[in-house]
Amino acid sequence: METVHTILETRKIIKAWKKDGLTVGLVPTMGFLHEGHESLVKKAAAENDKVVVSIFVNPIQFGPNEDLEAYPRDLDKDKLVCEKANADLIFNPSPEEMYFDNAVTSVAVKELTEGLCGSKRPVHFQGVCTVVSKLFNIVTPDRAYFGEKDAQQLAVIKRMVQDLNFDIDIVGCPIVREEDGLAKSSRNTYLSRDERKAAVILNESLNLAKEALKSGEQYASKLTGIISKKISSEPLAKIDYIEIVDSLELKPVCKISSSILVAIAIYIGNTRLIDNFTWDIK
Ligand code: AMP
């Protein structure tokens, strides 16, 4: 496995692979890799001849008061995770390599980015779509792998690929969780011991909503109420949003009649965590 830091080197390696007729899978990440990322890389390795993992803490997807500086980084450990999961190449550019000072182009997906995290993080999805478009153009993968953990991101990227005719299959991968149910996240490292214990409330509240759906609950407001009540029972937790939307267009739903996404963002102390599940009407 090789690690490169420039677009030129990446293109050279990929050109040689393509000349040999090899397929390429891309796993875009911000690094500090855990088993969630690892599952994406393993899936990419199972479905492609070559796997590229990009590791780039993308400055333009962070708002002015967000955690760009604090975001955890550990390239040496990331290399071990990638090697173990059968990646072939790590693309680890600097911000200067990725962004020209005079760049005036960005990619914005409308409507799907208006609710959920989009309403709370105004610059986020434009930053994500711009960097993912650039990565797609640099790596030219056959397939790209994204986690269902970031469900809105997955829906937005799928729509961007459709709207802009990228010839790339977008593969969604299930959420990998800790033993107590907390979704694995690089940001979990911000949590103190007490906060880490309190953070199980995200998954627990979603499980209550799932139980209600299984028992035939049809109204989104009831589900929101169940989640909200459970979260409120945890003194260290503060609700950022609880939303029930249709899973394709991400528009709010009142009565549940199609596939829905139940998504939450919760502050545990100062750390903002997200979680979700999709519910399909059979
Ligand atoms: P990040 O490094 O947080 O930008 O995440 C890179 C990719 O890994 C994204 O597609 C995430 O959705 C995915 N990912 C992060 N955490 C998990 C998880 N716990 N399970 C599955 N995929 C994940």
PDB file of C-alpha atoms and ligand atoms in Angstrom:
ATOM      1  CA  MET A   1       0.000   0.000   0.000  1.00  0.00           C
ATOM      2  CA  GLU A   2       1.237   3.437  -0.943  1.00  0.00           C
ATOM      3  CA  THR A   3       0.491   6.878   0.531  1.00  0.00           C
ATOM      4  CA  VAL A   4       0.656   9.898  -1.769  1.00  0.00           C
ATOM      5  CA  HIS A   5       0.024  13.565  -1.114  1.00  0.00           C
ATOM      6  CA  THR A   6      -0.368  15.075  -4.590  1.00  0.00           C
ATOM      7  CA  ILE A   7      -3.051  14.949  -7.285  1.00  0.00           C
ATOM      8  CA  LEU A   8      -0.395  14.318  -9.948  1.00  0.00           C
ATOM      9  CA  GLU A   9       0.972  11.172  -8.236  1.00  0.00           C
ATOM     10  CA  THR A  10      -2.567   9.869  -7.637  1.00  0.00           C
ATOM     11  CA  ARG A  11      -3.537  10.364 -11.276  1.00  0.00           C
ATOM     12  CA  LYS A  12      -0.354   8.611 -12.462  1.00  0.00           C
ATOM     13  CA  ILE A  13      -1.056   5.505 -10.345  1.00  0.00           C
ATOM     14  CA  ILE A  14      -4.730   5.346 -11.317  1.00  0.00           C
ATOM     15  CA  LYS A  15      -3.930   5.805 -15.009  1.00  0.00           C
ATOM     16  CA  ALA A  16      -1.660   2.736 -14.840  1.00  0.00           C
ATOM     17  CA  TRP A  17      -4.396   0.695 -13.103  1.00  0.00           C
ATOM     18  CA  LYS A  18      -6.992   1.720 -15.684  1.00  0.00           C
ATOM     19  CA  LYS A  19      -4.595   0.859 -18.523  1.00  0.00           C
ATOM     20  CA  ASP A  20      -4.543  -2.685 -17.098  1.00  0.00           C
ATOM     21  CA  GLY A  21      -8.362  -2.740 -17.087  1.00  0.00           C
ATOM     22  CA  LEU A  22      -8.607  -2.708 -13.269  1.00  0.00           C
ATOM     23  CA  THR A  23     -11.670  -1.370 -11.435  1.00  0.00           C
ATOM     24  CA  VAL A  24     -11.259   1.249  -8.716  1.00  0.00           C
ATOM     25  CA  GLY A  25     -13.263   1.830  -5.516  1.00  0.00           C
ATOM     26  CA  LEU A  26     -12.973   5.110  -3.575  1.00  0.00           C
ATOM     27  CA  VAL A  27     -13.614   5.591   0.154  1.00  0.00           C
ATOM     28  CA  PRO A  28     -13.621   9.307   1.034  1.00  0.00           C
ATOM     29  CA  THR A  29     -12.796   9.966   4.708  1.00  0.00           C
ATOM     30  CA  MET A  30     -11.490  12.641   7.058  1.00  0.00           C
ATOM     31  CA  GLY A  31      -9.184  10.120   8.747  1.00  0.00           C
ATOM     32  CA  PHE A  32      -8.858   9.047  12.401  1.00  0.00           C
ATOM     33  CA  LEU A  33     -10.200   5.788  11.064  1.00  0.00           C
ATOM     34  CA  HIS A  34     -12.282   3.342  13.105  1.00  0.00           C
ATOM     35  CA  GLU A  35     -14.190   0.123  12.368  1.00  0.00           C
ATOM     36  CA  GLY A  36     -16.925   2.110  10.576  1.00  0.00           C
ATOM     37  CA  HIS A  37     -14.432   3.369   7.987  1.00  0.00           C
ATOM     38  CA  GLU A  38     -12.772  -0.044   7.940  1.00  0.00           C
ATOM     39  CA  SER A  39     -16.058  -1.695   6.919  1.00  0.00           C
ATOM     40  CA  LEU A  40     -16.289   0.657   3.922  1.00  0.00           C
ATOM     41  CA  VAL A  41     -12.720  -0.121   2.844  1.00  0.00           C
ATOM     42  CA  LYS A  42     -13.314  -3.876   3.200  1.00  0.00           C
ATOM     43  CA  LYS A  43     -16.469  -3.679   1.111  1.00  0.00           C
ATOM     44  CA  ALA A  44     -14.639  -1.630  -1.523  1.00  0.00           C
ATOM     45  CA  ALA A  45     -11.815  -4.204  -1.568  1.00  0.00           C
ATOM     46  CA  ALA A  46     -14.321  -7.033  -2.043  1.00  0.00           C
ATOM     47  CA  GLU A  47     -15.993  -5.286  -4.994  1.00  0.00           C
ATOM     48  CA  ASN A  48     -13.065  -3.653  -6.829  1.00  0.00           C
ATOM     49  CA  ASP A  49      -9.572  -4.574  -8.056  1.00  0.00           C
ATOM     50  CA  LYS A  50      -8.038  -1.499  -6.400  1.00  0.00           C
ATOM     51  CA  VAL A  51      -9.108   0.667  -3.459  1.00  0.00           C
ATOM     52  CA  VAL A  52      -8.225   4.306  -2.828  1.00  0.00           C
ATOM     53  CA  VAL A  53      -8.896   5.801   0.617  1.00  0.00           C
ATOM     54  CA  SER A  54      -8.798   9.584   0.699  1.00  0.00           C
ATOM     55  CA  ILE A  55      -7.856  11.084   4.061  1.00  0.00           C
ATOM     56  CA  PHE A  56      -8.519  14.800   4.096  1.00  0.00           C
ATOM     57  CA  VAL A  57      -9.973  17.014   6.816  1.00  0.00           C
ATOM     58  CA  ASN A  58     -11.857  19.229   4.402  1.00  0.00           C
ATOM     59  CA  PRO A  59     -11.779  22.827   5.712  1.00  0.00           C
ATOM     60  CA  ILE A  60     -14.645  24.096   3.563  1.00  0.00           C
ATOM     61  CA  GLN A  61     -17.219  21.743   5.117  1.00  0.00           C
ATOM     62  CA  PHE A  62     -16.659  23.200   8.614  1.00  0.00           C
ATOM     63  CA  GLY A  63     -18.506  26.318   9.769  1.00  0.00           C
ATOM     64  CA  PRO A  64     -16.601  29.162  11.491  1.00  0.00           C
ATOM     65  CA  ASN A  65     -17.476  27.933  15.019  1.00  0.00           C
ATOM     66  CA  GLU A  66     -17.027  24.227  14.338  1.00  0.00           C
ATOM     67  CA  ASP A  67     -14.215  21.817  15.205  1.00  0.00           C
ATOM     68  CA  LEU A  68     -11.841  22.065  12.196  1.00  0.00           C
ATOM     69  CA  GLU A  69      -8.758  22.727  14.360  1.00  0.00           C
ATOM     70  CA  ALA A  70      -9.692  20.197  17.045  1.00  0.00           C
ATOM     71  CA  TYR A  71     -10.651  17.423  14.604  1.00  0.00           C
ATOM     72  CA  PRO A  72      -8.529  14.365  15.549  1.00  0.00           C
ATOM     73  CA  ARG A  73      -5.755  13.259  13.171  1.00  0.00           C
ATOM     74  CA  ASP A  74      -3.458  10.200  13.206  1.00  0.00           C
ATOM     75  CA  LEU A  75      -2.090   9.303   9.769  1.00  0.00           C
ATOM     76  CA  ASP A  76       0.227   6.548  11.055  1.00  0.00           C
ATOM     77  CA  LYS A  77      -2.626   4.657  12.696  1.00  0.00           C
ATOM     78  CA  ASP A  78      -4.840   5.290   9.647  1.00  0.00           C
ATOM     79  CA  LYS A  79      -2.208   3.654   7.428  1.00  0.00           C
ATOM     80  CA  LEU A  80      -2.362   0.491   9.559  1.00  0.00           C
ATOM     81  CA  VAL A  81      -6.178   0.393   9.386  1.00  0.00           C
ATOM     82  CA  CYS A  82      -6.123   0.853   5.588  1.00  0.00           C
ATOM     83  CA  GLU A  83      -3.429  -1.778   5.101  1.00  0.00           C
ATOM     84  CA  LYS A  84      -5.357  -4.284   7.236  1.00  0.00           C
ATOM     85  CA  ALA A  85      -8.555  -3.616   5.277  1.00  0.00           C
ATOM     86  CA  ASN A  86      -6.770  -4.207   1.944  1.00  0.00           C
ATOM     87  CA  ALA A  87      -6.583  -0.659   0.587  1.00  0.00           C
ATOM     88  CA  ASP A  88      -4.050  -0.051  -2.196  1.00  0.00           C
ATOM     89  CA  LEU A  89      -3.561   3.692  -2.021  1.00  0.00           C
ATOM     90  CA  ILE A  90      -4.061   6.481   0.506  1.00  0.00           C
ATOM     91  CA  PHE A  91      -4.557   9.923  -1.019  1.00  0.00           C
ATOM     92  CA  ASN A  92      -3.705  12.419   1.723  1.00  0.00           C
ATOM     93  CA  PRO A  93      -3.522  15.911   0.226  1.00  0.00           C
ATOM     94  CA  SER A  94      -2.878  19.177   2.053  1.00  0.00           C
ATOM     95  CA  PRO A  95      -5.587  21.888   1.899  1.00  0.00           C
ATOM     96  CA  GLU A  96      -3.266  23.832  -0.450  1.00  0.00           C
ATOM     97  CA  GLU A  97      -3.052  20.834  -2.792  1.00  0.00           C
ATOM     98  CA  MET A  98      -6.855  20.535  -2.917  1.00  0.00           C
ATOM     99  CA  TYR A  99      -7.813  24.204  -3.157  1.00  0.00           C
ATOM    100  CA  PHE A 100      -6.362  26.913  -5.365  1.00  0.00           C
ATOM    101  CA  ASP A 101      -6.451  30.355  -3.763  1.00  0.00           C
ATOM    102  CA  ASN A 102      -8.401  31.691  -6.724  1.00  0.00           C
ATOM    103  CA  ALA A 103     -11.012  28.909  -6.961  1.00  0.00           C
ATOM    104  CA  VAL A 104     -14.503  30.307  -7.610  1.00  0.00           C
ATOM    105  CA  THR A 105     -16.394  27.082  -8.312  1.00  0.00           C
ATOM    106  CA  SER A 106     -18.421  25.035  -5.850  1.00  0.00           C
ATOM    107  CA  VAL A 107     -21.089  22.339  -6.029  1.00  0.00           C
ATOM    108  CA  ALA A 108     -24.401  22.884  -4.262  1.00  0.00           C
ATOM    109  CA  VAL A 109     -27.282  20.401  -4.054  1.00  0.00           C
ATOM    110  CA  LYS A 110     -30.510  22.242  -3.281  1.00  0.00           C
ATOM    111  CA  GLU A 111     -33.653  21.075  -1.423  1.00  0.00           C
ATOM    112  CA  LEU A 112     -32.180  17.869   0.062  1.00  0.00           C
ATOM    113  CA  THR A 113     -29.746  20.024   2.046  1.00  0.00           C
ATOM    114  CA  GLU A 114     -32.383  22.367   3.501  1.00  0.00           C
ATOM    115  CA  GLY A 115     -33.388  20.274   6.542  1.00  0.00           C
ATOM    116  CA  LEU A 116     -31.630  18.000   9.060  1.00  0.00           C
ATOM    117  CA  CYS A 117     -27.892  18.797   9.352  1.00  0.00           C
ATOM    118  CA  GLY A 118     -28.145  21.215   6.394  1.00  0.00           C
ATOM    119  CA  SER A 119     -30.291  23.654   8.371  1.00  0.00           C
ATOM    120  CA  LYS A 120     -27.908  23.537  11.342  1.00  0.00           C
ATOM    121  CA  ARG A 121     -24.637  23.588   9.345  1.00  0.00           C
ATOM    122  CA  PRO A 122     -25.202  26.071   6.502  1.00  0.00           C
ATOM    123  CA  VAL A 123     -21.891  25.617   4.617  1.00  0.00           C
ATOM    124  CA  HIS A 124     -21.496  21.916   5.299  1.00  0.00           C
ATOM    125  CA  PHE A 125     -23.033  20.168   2.297  1.00  0.00           C
ATOM    126  CA  GLN A 126     -21.660  22.616  -0.257  1.00  0.00           C
ATOM    127  CA  GLY A 127     -18.222  21.842   1.189  1.00  0.00           C
ATOM    128  CA  VAL A 128     -18.886  18.099   1.085  1.00  0.00           C
ATOM    129  CA  CYS A 129     -20.263  18.124  -2.477  1.00  0.00           C
ATOM    130  CA  THR A 130     -17.391  20.271  -3.731  1.00  0.00           C
ATOM    131  CA  VAL A 131     -14.672  18.078  -2.221  1.00  0.00           C
ATOM    132  CA  VAL A 132     -16.384  14.821  -3.236  1.00  0.00           C
ATOM    133  CA  SER A 133     -16.751  16.113  -6.827  1.00  0.00           C
ATOM    134  CA  LYS A 134     -13.055  16.982  -6.847  1.00  0.00           C
ATOM    135  CA  LEU A 135     -12.153  13.536  -5.448  1.00  0.00           C
ATOM    136  CA  PHE A 136     -14.351  11.894  -8.101  1.00  0.00           C
ATOM    137  CA  ASN A 137     -12.511  13.844 -10.822  1.00  0.00           C
ATOM    138  CA  ILE A 138      -9.070  13.050  -9.379  1.00  0.00           C
ATOM    139  CA  VAL A 139      -9.640   9.338  -8.664  1.00  0.00           C
ATOM    140  CA  THR A 140     -12.266   8.568 -11.377  1.00  0.00           C
ATOM    141  CA  PRO A 141     -13.545   5.553  -9.383  1.00  0.00           C
ATOM    142  CA  ASP A 142     -16.021   2.960 -10.670  1.00  0.00           C
ATOM    143  CA  ARG A 143     -17.659   2.870  -7.234  1.00  0.00           C
ATOM    144  CA  ALA A 144     -17.564   5.112  -4.165  1.00  0.00           C
ATOM    145  CA  TYR A 145     -18.476   4.029  -0.630  1.00  0.00           C
ATOM    146  CA  PHE A 146     -20.335   6.107   1.965  1.00  0.00           C
ATOM    147  CA  GLY A 147     -21.722   5.210   5.392  1.00  0.00           C
ATOM    148  CA  GLU A 148     -25.412   5.256   6.273  1.00  0.00           C
ATOM    149  CA  LYS A 149     -24.239   6.885   9.507  1.00  0.00           C
ATOM    150  CA  ASP A 150     -24.300  10.154   7.516  1.00  0.00           C
ATOM    151  CA  ALA A 151     -27.664   9.420   5.909  1.00  0.00           C
ATOM    152  CA  GLN A 152     -28.282  12.922   4.578  1.00  0.00           C
ATOM    153  CA  GLN A 153     -24.792  13.006   3.060  1.00  0.00           C
ATOM    154  CA  LEU A 154     -25.449   9.666   1.330  1.00  0.00           C
ATOM    155  CA  ALA A 155     -28.773  10.888  -0.118  1.00  0.00           C
ATOM    156  CA  VAL A 156     -27.196  14.187  -1.234  1.00  0.00           C
ATOM    157  CA  ILE A 157     -24.226  12.472  -2.921  1.00  0.00           C
ATOM    158  CA  LYS A 158     -26.522  10.009  -4.715  1.00  0.00           C
ATOM    159  CA  ARG A 159     -28.567  12.932  -6.023  1.00  0.00           C
ATOM    160  CA  MET A 160     -25.464  14.914  -7.043  1.00  0.00           C
ATOM    161  CA  VAL A 161     -24.152  11.904  -8.995  1.00  0.00           C
ATOM    162  CA  GLN A 162     -27.508  11.564 -10.757  1.00  0.00           C
ATOM    163  CA  ASP A 163     -27.879  15.284 -11.494  1.00  0.00           C
ATOM    164  CA  LEU A 164     -24.289  15.811 -12.700  1.00  0.00           C
ATOM    165  CA  ASN A 165     -23.969  12.502 -14.621  1.00  0.00           C
ATOM    166  CA  PHE A 166     -20.986  11.168 -12.715  1.00  0.00           C
ATOM    167  CA  ASP A 167     -20.458   7.631 -14.055  1.00  0.00           C
ATOM    168  CA  ILE A 168     -19.919   6.226 -10.549  1.00  0.00           C
ATOM    169  CA  ASP A 169     -21.957   3.749  -8.478  1.00  0.00           C
ATOM    170  CA  ILE A 170     -22.607   5.071  -4.978  1.00  0.00           C
ATOM    171  CA  VAL A 171     -22.628   2.255  -2.430  1.00  0.00           C
ATOM    172  CA  GLY A 172     -24.214   2.817   0.996  1.00  0.00           C
ATOM    173  CA  CYS A 173     -22.797   0.814   3.934  1.00  0.00           C
ATOM    174  CA  PRO A 174     -24.535  -0.020   7.264  1.00  0.00           C
ATOM    175  CA  ILE A 175     -23.732   1.834  10.494  1.00  0.00           C
ATOM    176  CA  VAL A 176     -21.049   0.149  12.618  1.00  0.00           C
ATOM    177  CA  ARG A 177     -21.705   0.549  16.351  1.00  0.00           C
ATOM    178  CA  GLU A 178     -19.886   0.150  19.657  1.00  0.00           C
ATOM    179  CA  GLU A 179     -21.014  -2.756  21.838  1.00  0.00           C
ATOM    180  CA  ASP A 180     -23.435  -0.523  23.759  1.00  0.00           C
ATOM    181  CA  GLY A 181     -24.997   0.712  20.512  1.00  0.00           C
ATOM    182  CA  LEU A 182     -23.297   4.118  20.120  1.00  0.00           C
ATOM    183  CA  ALA A 183     -22.500   4.664  16.413  1.00  0.00           C
ATOM    184  CA  LYS A 184     -18.741   4.730  15.909  1.00  0.00           C
ATOM    185  CA  SER A 185     -17.473   8.217  15.110  1.00  0.00           C
ATOM    186  CA  SER A 186     -14.138  10.013  15.104  1.00  0.00           C
ATOM    187  CA  ARG A 187     -15.876  12.654  17.251  1.00  0.00           C
ATOM    188  CA  ASN A 188     -16.593  10.123  20.051  1.00  0.00           C
ATOM    189  CA  THR A 189     -13.009  10.822  21.210  1.00  0.00           C
ATOM    190  CA  TYR A 190     -14.184  14.272  22.389  1.00  0.00           C
ATOM    191  CA  LEU A 191     -16.422  12.661  25.049  1.00  0.00           C
ATOM    192  CA  SER A 192     -15.430  12.506  28.719  1.00  0.00           C
ATOM    193  CA  ARG A 193     -16.095   9.239  30.553  1.00  0.00           C
ATOM    194  CA  ASP A 194     -19.496  10.461  31.832  1.00  0.00           C
ATOM    195  CA  GLU A 195     -20.425  11.909  28.434  1.00  0.00           C
ATOM    196  CA  ARG A 196     -19.483   8.648  26.727  1.00  0.00           C
ATOM    197  CA  LYS A 197     -21.895   6.798  29.045  1.00  0.00           C
ATOM    198  CA  ALA A 198     -24.616   9.376  28.390  1.00  0.00           C
ATOM    199  CA  ALA A 199     -24.149   9.110  24.599  1.00  0.00           C
ATOM    200  CA  VAL A 200     -25.916   5.727  24.464  1.00  0.00           C
ATOM    201  CA  ILE A 201     -29.117   7.776  24.738  1.00  0.00           C
ATOM    202  CA  LEU A 202     -28.962   8.419  20.949  1.00  0.00           C
ATOM    203  CA  ASN A 203     -29.304   4.781  19.972  1.00  0.00           C
ATOM    204  CA  GLU A 204     -31.622   3.976  22.875  1.00  0.00           C
ATOM    205  CA  SER A 205     -34.054   6.724  21.859  1.00  0.00           C
ATOM    206  CA  LEU A 206     -34.007   5.537  18.235  1.00  0.00           C
ATOM    207  CA  ASN A 207     -34.675   1.972  19.376  1.00  0.00           C
ATOM    208  CA  LEU A 208     -37.779   3.169  21.238  1.00  0.00           C
ATOM    209  CA  ALA A 209     -39.016   4.819  18.025  1.00  0.00           C
ATOM    210  CA  LYS A 210     -38.309   1.589  16.130  1.00  0.00           C
ATOM    211  CA  GLU A 211     -40.353  -0.379  18.678  1.00  0.00           C
ATOM    212  CA  ALA A 212     -43.243   2.062  18.255  1.00  0.00           C
ATOM    213  CA  LEU A 213     -43.091   1.632  14.466  1.00  0.00           C
ATOM    214  CA  LYS A 214     -43.083  -2.142  14.893  1.00  0.00           C
ATOM    215  CA  SER A 215     -46.210  -1.806  17.032  1.00  0.00           C
ATOM    216  CA  GLY A 216     -47.923   0.084  14.223  1.00  0.00           C
ATOM    217  CA  GLU A 217     -47.305   3.757  15.091  1.00  0.00           C
ATOM    218  CA  GLN A 218     -48.132   5.837  11.990  1.00  0.00           C
ATOM    219  CA  TYR A 219     -47.609   9.425  13.111  1.00  0.00           C
ATOM    220  CA  ALA A 220     -44.243  11.164  12.916  1.00  0.00           C
ATOM    221  CA  SER A 221     -45.147  13.549  15.747  1.00  0.00           C
ATOM    222  CA  LYS A 222     -45.642  10.567  18.079  1.00  0.00           C
ATOM    223  CA  LEU A 223     -42.213   9.200  17.172  1.00  0.00           C
ATOM    224  CA  THR A 224     -40.601  12.600  17.673  1.00  0.00           C
ATOM    225  CA  GLY A 225     -42.300  12.778  21.080  1.00  0.00           C
ATOM    226  CA  ILE A 226     -40.969   9.361  22.109  1.00  0.00           C
ATOM    227  CA  ILE A 227     -37.399  10.251  21.088  1.00  0.00           C
ATOM    228  CA  SER A 228     -37.570  13.695  22.657  1.00  0.00           C
ATOM    229  CA  LYS A 229     -38.848  12.326  25.986  1.00  0.00           C
ATOM    230  CA  LYS A 230     -36.068   9.751  26.156  1.00  0.00           C
ATOM    231  CA  ILE A 231     -33.329  12.280  25.283  1.00  0.00           C
ATOM    232  CA  SER A 232     -34.697  14.717  27.864  1.00  0.00           C
ATOM    233  CA  SER A 233     -34.225  12.065  30.558  1.00  0.00           C
ATOM    234  CA  GLU A 234     -30.441  12.392  30.115  1.00  0.00           C
ATOM    235  CA  PRO A 235     -29.134  15.568  31.832  1.00  0.00           C
ATOM    236  CA  LEU A 236     -25.964  15.745  29.670  1.00  0.00           C
ATOM    237  CA  ALA A 237     -27.945  15.603  26.397  1.00  0.00           C
ATOM    238  CA  LYS A 238     -29.409  18.545  24.466  1.00  0.00           C
ATOM    239  CA  ILE A 239     -31.497  18.089  21.322  1.00  0.00           C
ATOM    240  CA  ASP A 240     -30.228  19.787  18.146  1.00  0.00           C
ATOM    241  CA  TYR A 241     -32.896  18.215  15.938  1.00  0.00           C
ATOM    242  CA  ILE A 242     -35.195  15.211  15.687  1.00  0.00           C
ATOM    243  CA  GLU A 243     -36.581  14.781  12.166  1.00  0.00           C
ATOM    244  CA  ILE A 244     -38.714  12.224  10.374  1.00  0.00           C
ATOM    245  CA  VAL A 245     -38.389  12.622   6.596  1.00  0.00           C
ATOM    246  CA  ASP A 246     -38.992  10.546   3.488  1.00  0.00           C
ATOM    247  CA  SER A 247     -35.765   8.725   2.745  1.00  0.00           C
ATOM    248  CA  LEU A 248     -35.329   9.884  -0.867  1.00  0.00           C
ATOM    249  CA  GLU A 249     -36.258  13.577  -0.971  1.00  0.00           C
ATOM    250  CA  LEU A 250     -35.686  14.164   2.766  1.00  0.00           C
ATOM    251  CA  LYS A 251     -38.962  16.119   3.080  1.00  0.00           C
ATOM    252  CA  PRO A 252     -40.746  16.086   6.477  1.00  0.00           C
ATOM    253  CA  VAL A 253     -43.419  13.412   6.831  1.00  0.00           C
ATOM    254  CA  CYS A 254     -46.573  13.624   8.995  1.00  0.00           C
ATOM    255  CA  LYS A 255     -48.214  10.233   8.454  1.00  0.00           C
ATOM    256  CA  ILE A 256     -45.880   7.376   7.633  1.00  0.00           C
ATOM    257  CA  SER A 257     -46.760   5.816   4.298  1.00  0.00           C
ATOM    258  CA  SER A 258     -43.412   5.260   2.569  1.00  0.00           C
ATOM    259  CA  SER A 259     -39.766   4.585   3.430  1.00  0.00           C
ATOM    260  CA  ILE A 260     -38.716   7.083   6.115  1.00  0.00           C
ATOM    261  CA  LEU A 261     -35.475   8.278   7.664  1.00  0.00           C
ATOM    262  CA  VAL A 262     -35.571   8.951  11.401  1.00  0.00           C
ATOM    263  CA  ALA A 263     -32.563  11.188  12.082  1.00  0.00           C
ATOM    264  CA  ILE A 264     -31.335  12.952  15.196  1.00  0.00           C
ATOM    265  CA  ALA A 265     -28.507  15.289  16.190  1.00  0.00           C
ATOM    266  CA  ILE A 266     -27.813  15.616  19.901  1.00  0.00           C
ATOM    267  CA  TYR A 267     -25.257  17.582  21.889  1.00  0.00           C
ATOM    268  CA  ILE A 268     -23.619  15.547  24.637  1.00  0.00           C
ATOM    269  CA  GLY A 269     -21.845  18.331  26.519  1.00  0.00           C
ATOM    270  CA  ASN A 270     -20.184  20.306  23.706  1.00  0.00           C
ATOM    271  CA  THR A 271     -19.968  17.363  21.302  1.00  0.00           C
ATOM    272  CA  ARG A 272     -22.552  17.119  18.551  1.00  0.00           C
ATOM    273  CA  LEU A 273     -23.389  13.515  17.611  1.00  0.00           C
ATOM    274  CA  ILE A 274     -25.745  12.190  14.930  1.00  0.00           C
ATOM    275  CA  ASP A 275     -27.560   8.897  14.476  1.00  0.00           C
ATOM    276  CA  ASN A 276     -30.428   7.567  12.388  1.00  0.00           C
ATOM    277  CA  PHE A 277     -32.320   4.611  11.035  1.00  0.00           C
ATOM    278  CA  THR A 278     -34.344   3.966   7.914  1.00  0.00           C
ATOM    279  CA  TRP A 279     -37.742   2.316   8.147  1.00  0.00           C
ATOM    280  CA  ASP A 280     -39.251   0.674   5.092  1.00  0.00           C
ATOM    281  CA  ILE A 281     -42.996   0.165   4.778  1.00  0.00           C
ATOM    282  CA  LYS A 282     -43.348  -3.386   3.515  1.00  0.00           C
TER     283      LYS A 282
HETATM  284  P1  AMP B   1     -15.778  10.763   8.041  1.00  0.00           P
HETATM  285  O1  AMP B   1     -14.356  10.410   8.136  1.00  0.00           O
HETATM  286  O2  AMP B   1     -16.467  10.953   9.346  1.00  0.00           O
HETATM  287  O3  AMP B   1     -16.048  11.868   7.040  1.00  0.00           O
HETATM  288  O4  AMP B   1     -16.495   9.468   7.418  1.00  0.00           O
HETATM  289  C1  AMP B   1     -16.070   8.901   6.214  1.00  0.00           C
HETATM  290  C2  AMP B   1     -17.092   7.896   5.763  1.00  0.00           C
HETATM  291  O5  AMP B   1     -17.214   6.868   6.742  1.00  0.00           O
HETATM  292  C3  AMP B   1     -18.489   8.490   5.576  1.00  0.00           C
HETATM  293  O6  AMP B   1     -19.093   7.942   4.408  1.00  0.00           O
HETATM  294  C4  AMP B   1     -19.210   8.071   6.832  1.00  0.00           C
HETATM  295  O7  AMP B   1     -20.606   7.954   6.675  1.00  0.00           O
HETATM  296  C5  AMP B   1     -18.581   6.707   7.077  1.00  0.00           C
HETATM  297  N1  AMP B   1     -18.731   6.336   8.485  1.00  0.00           N
HETATM  298  C6  AMP B   1     -18.353   7.056   9.579  1.00  0.00           C
HETATM  299  N2  AMP B   1     -18.708   6.426  10.719  1.00  0.00           N
HETATM  300  C7  AMP B   1     -19.332   5.283  10.331  1.00  0.00           C
HETATM  301  C8  AMP B   1     -19.944   4.205  11.043  1.00  0.00           C
HETATM  302  N3  AMP B   1     -19.980   4.169  12.377  1.00  0.00           N
HETATM  303  N4  AMP B   1     -20.469   3.186  10.329  1.00  0.00           N
HETATM  304  C9  AMP B   1     -20.440   3.206   8.976  1.00  0.00           C
HETATM  305  N5  AMP B   1     -19.882   4.195   8.245  1.00  0.00           N
HETATM  306  C10 AMP B   1     -19.351   5.220   8.913  1.00  0.00           C
END
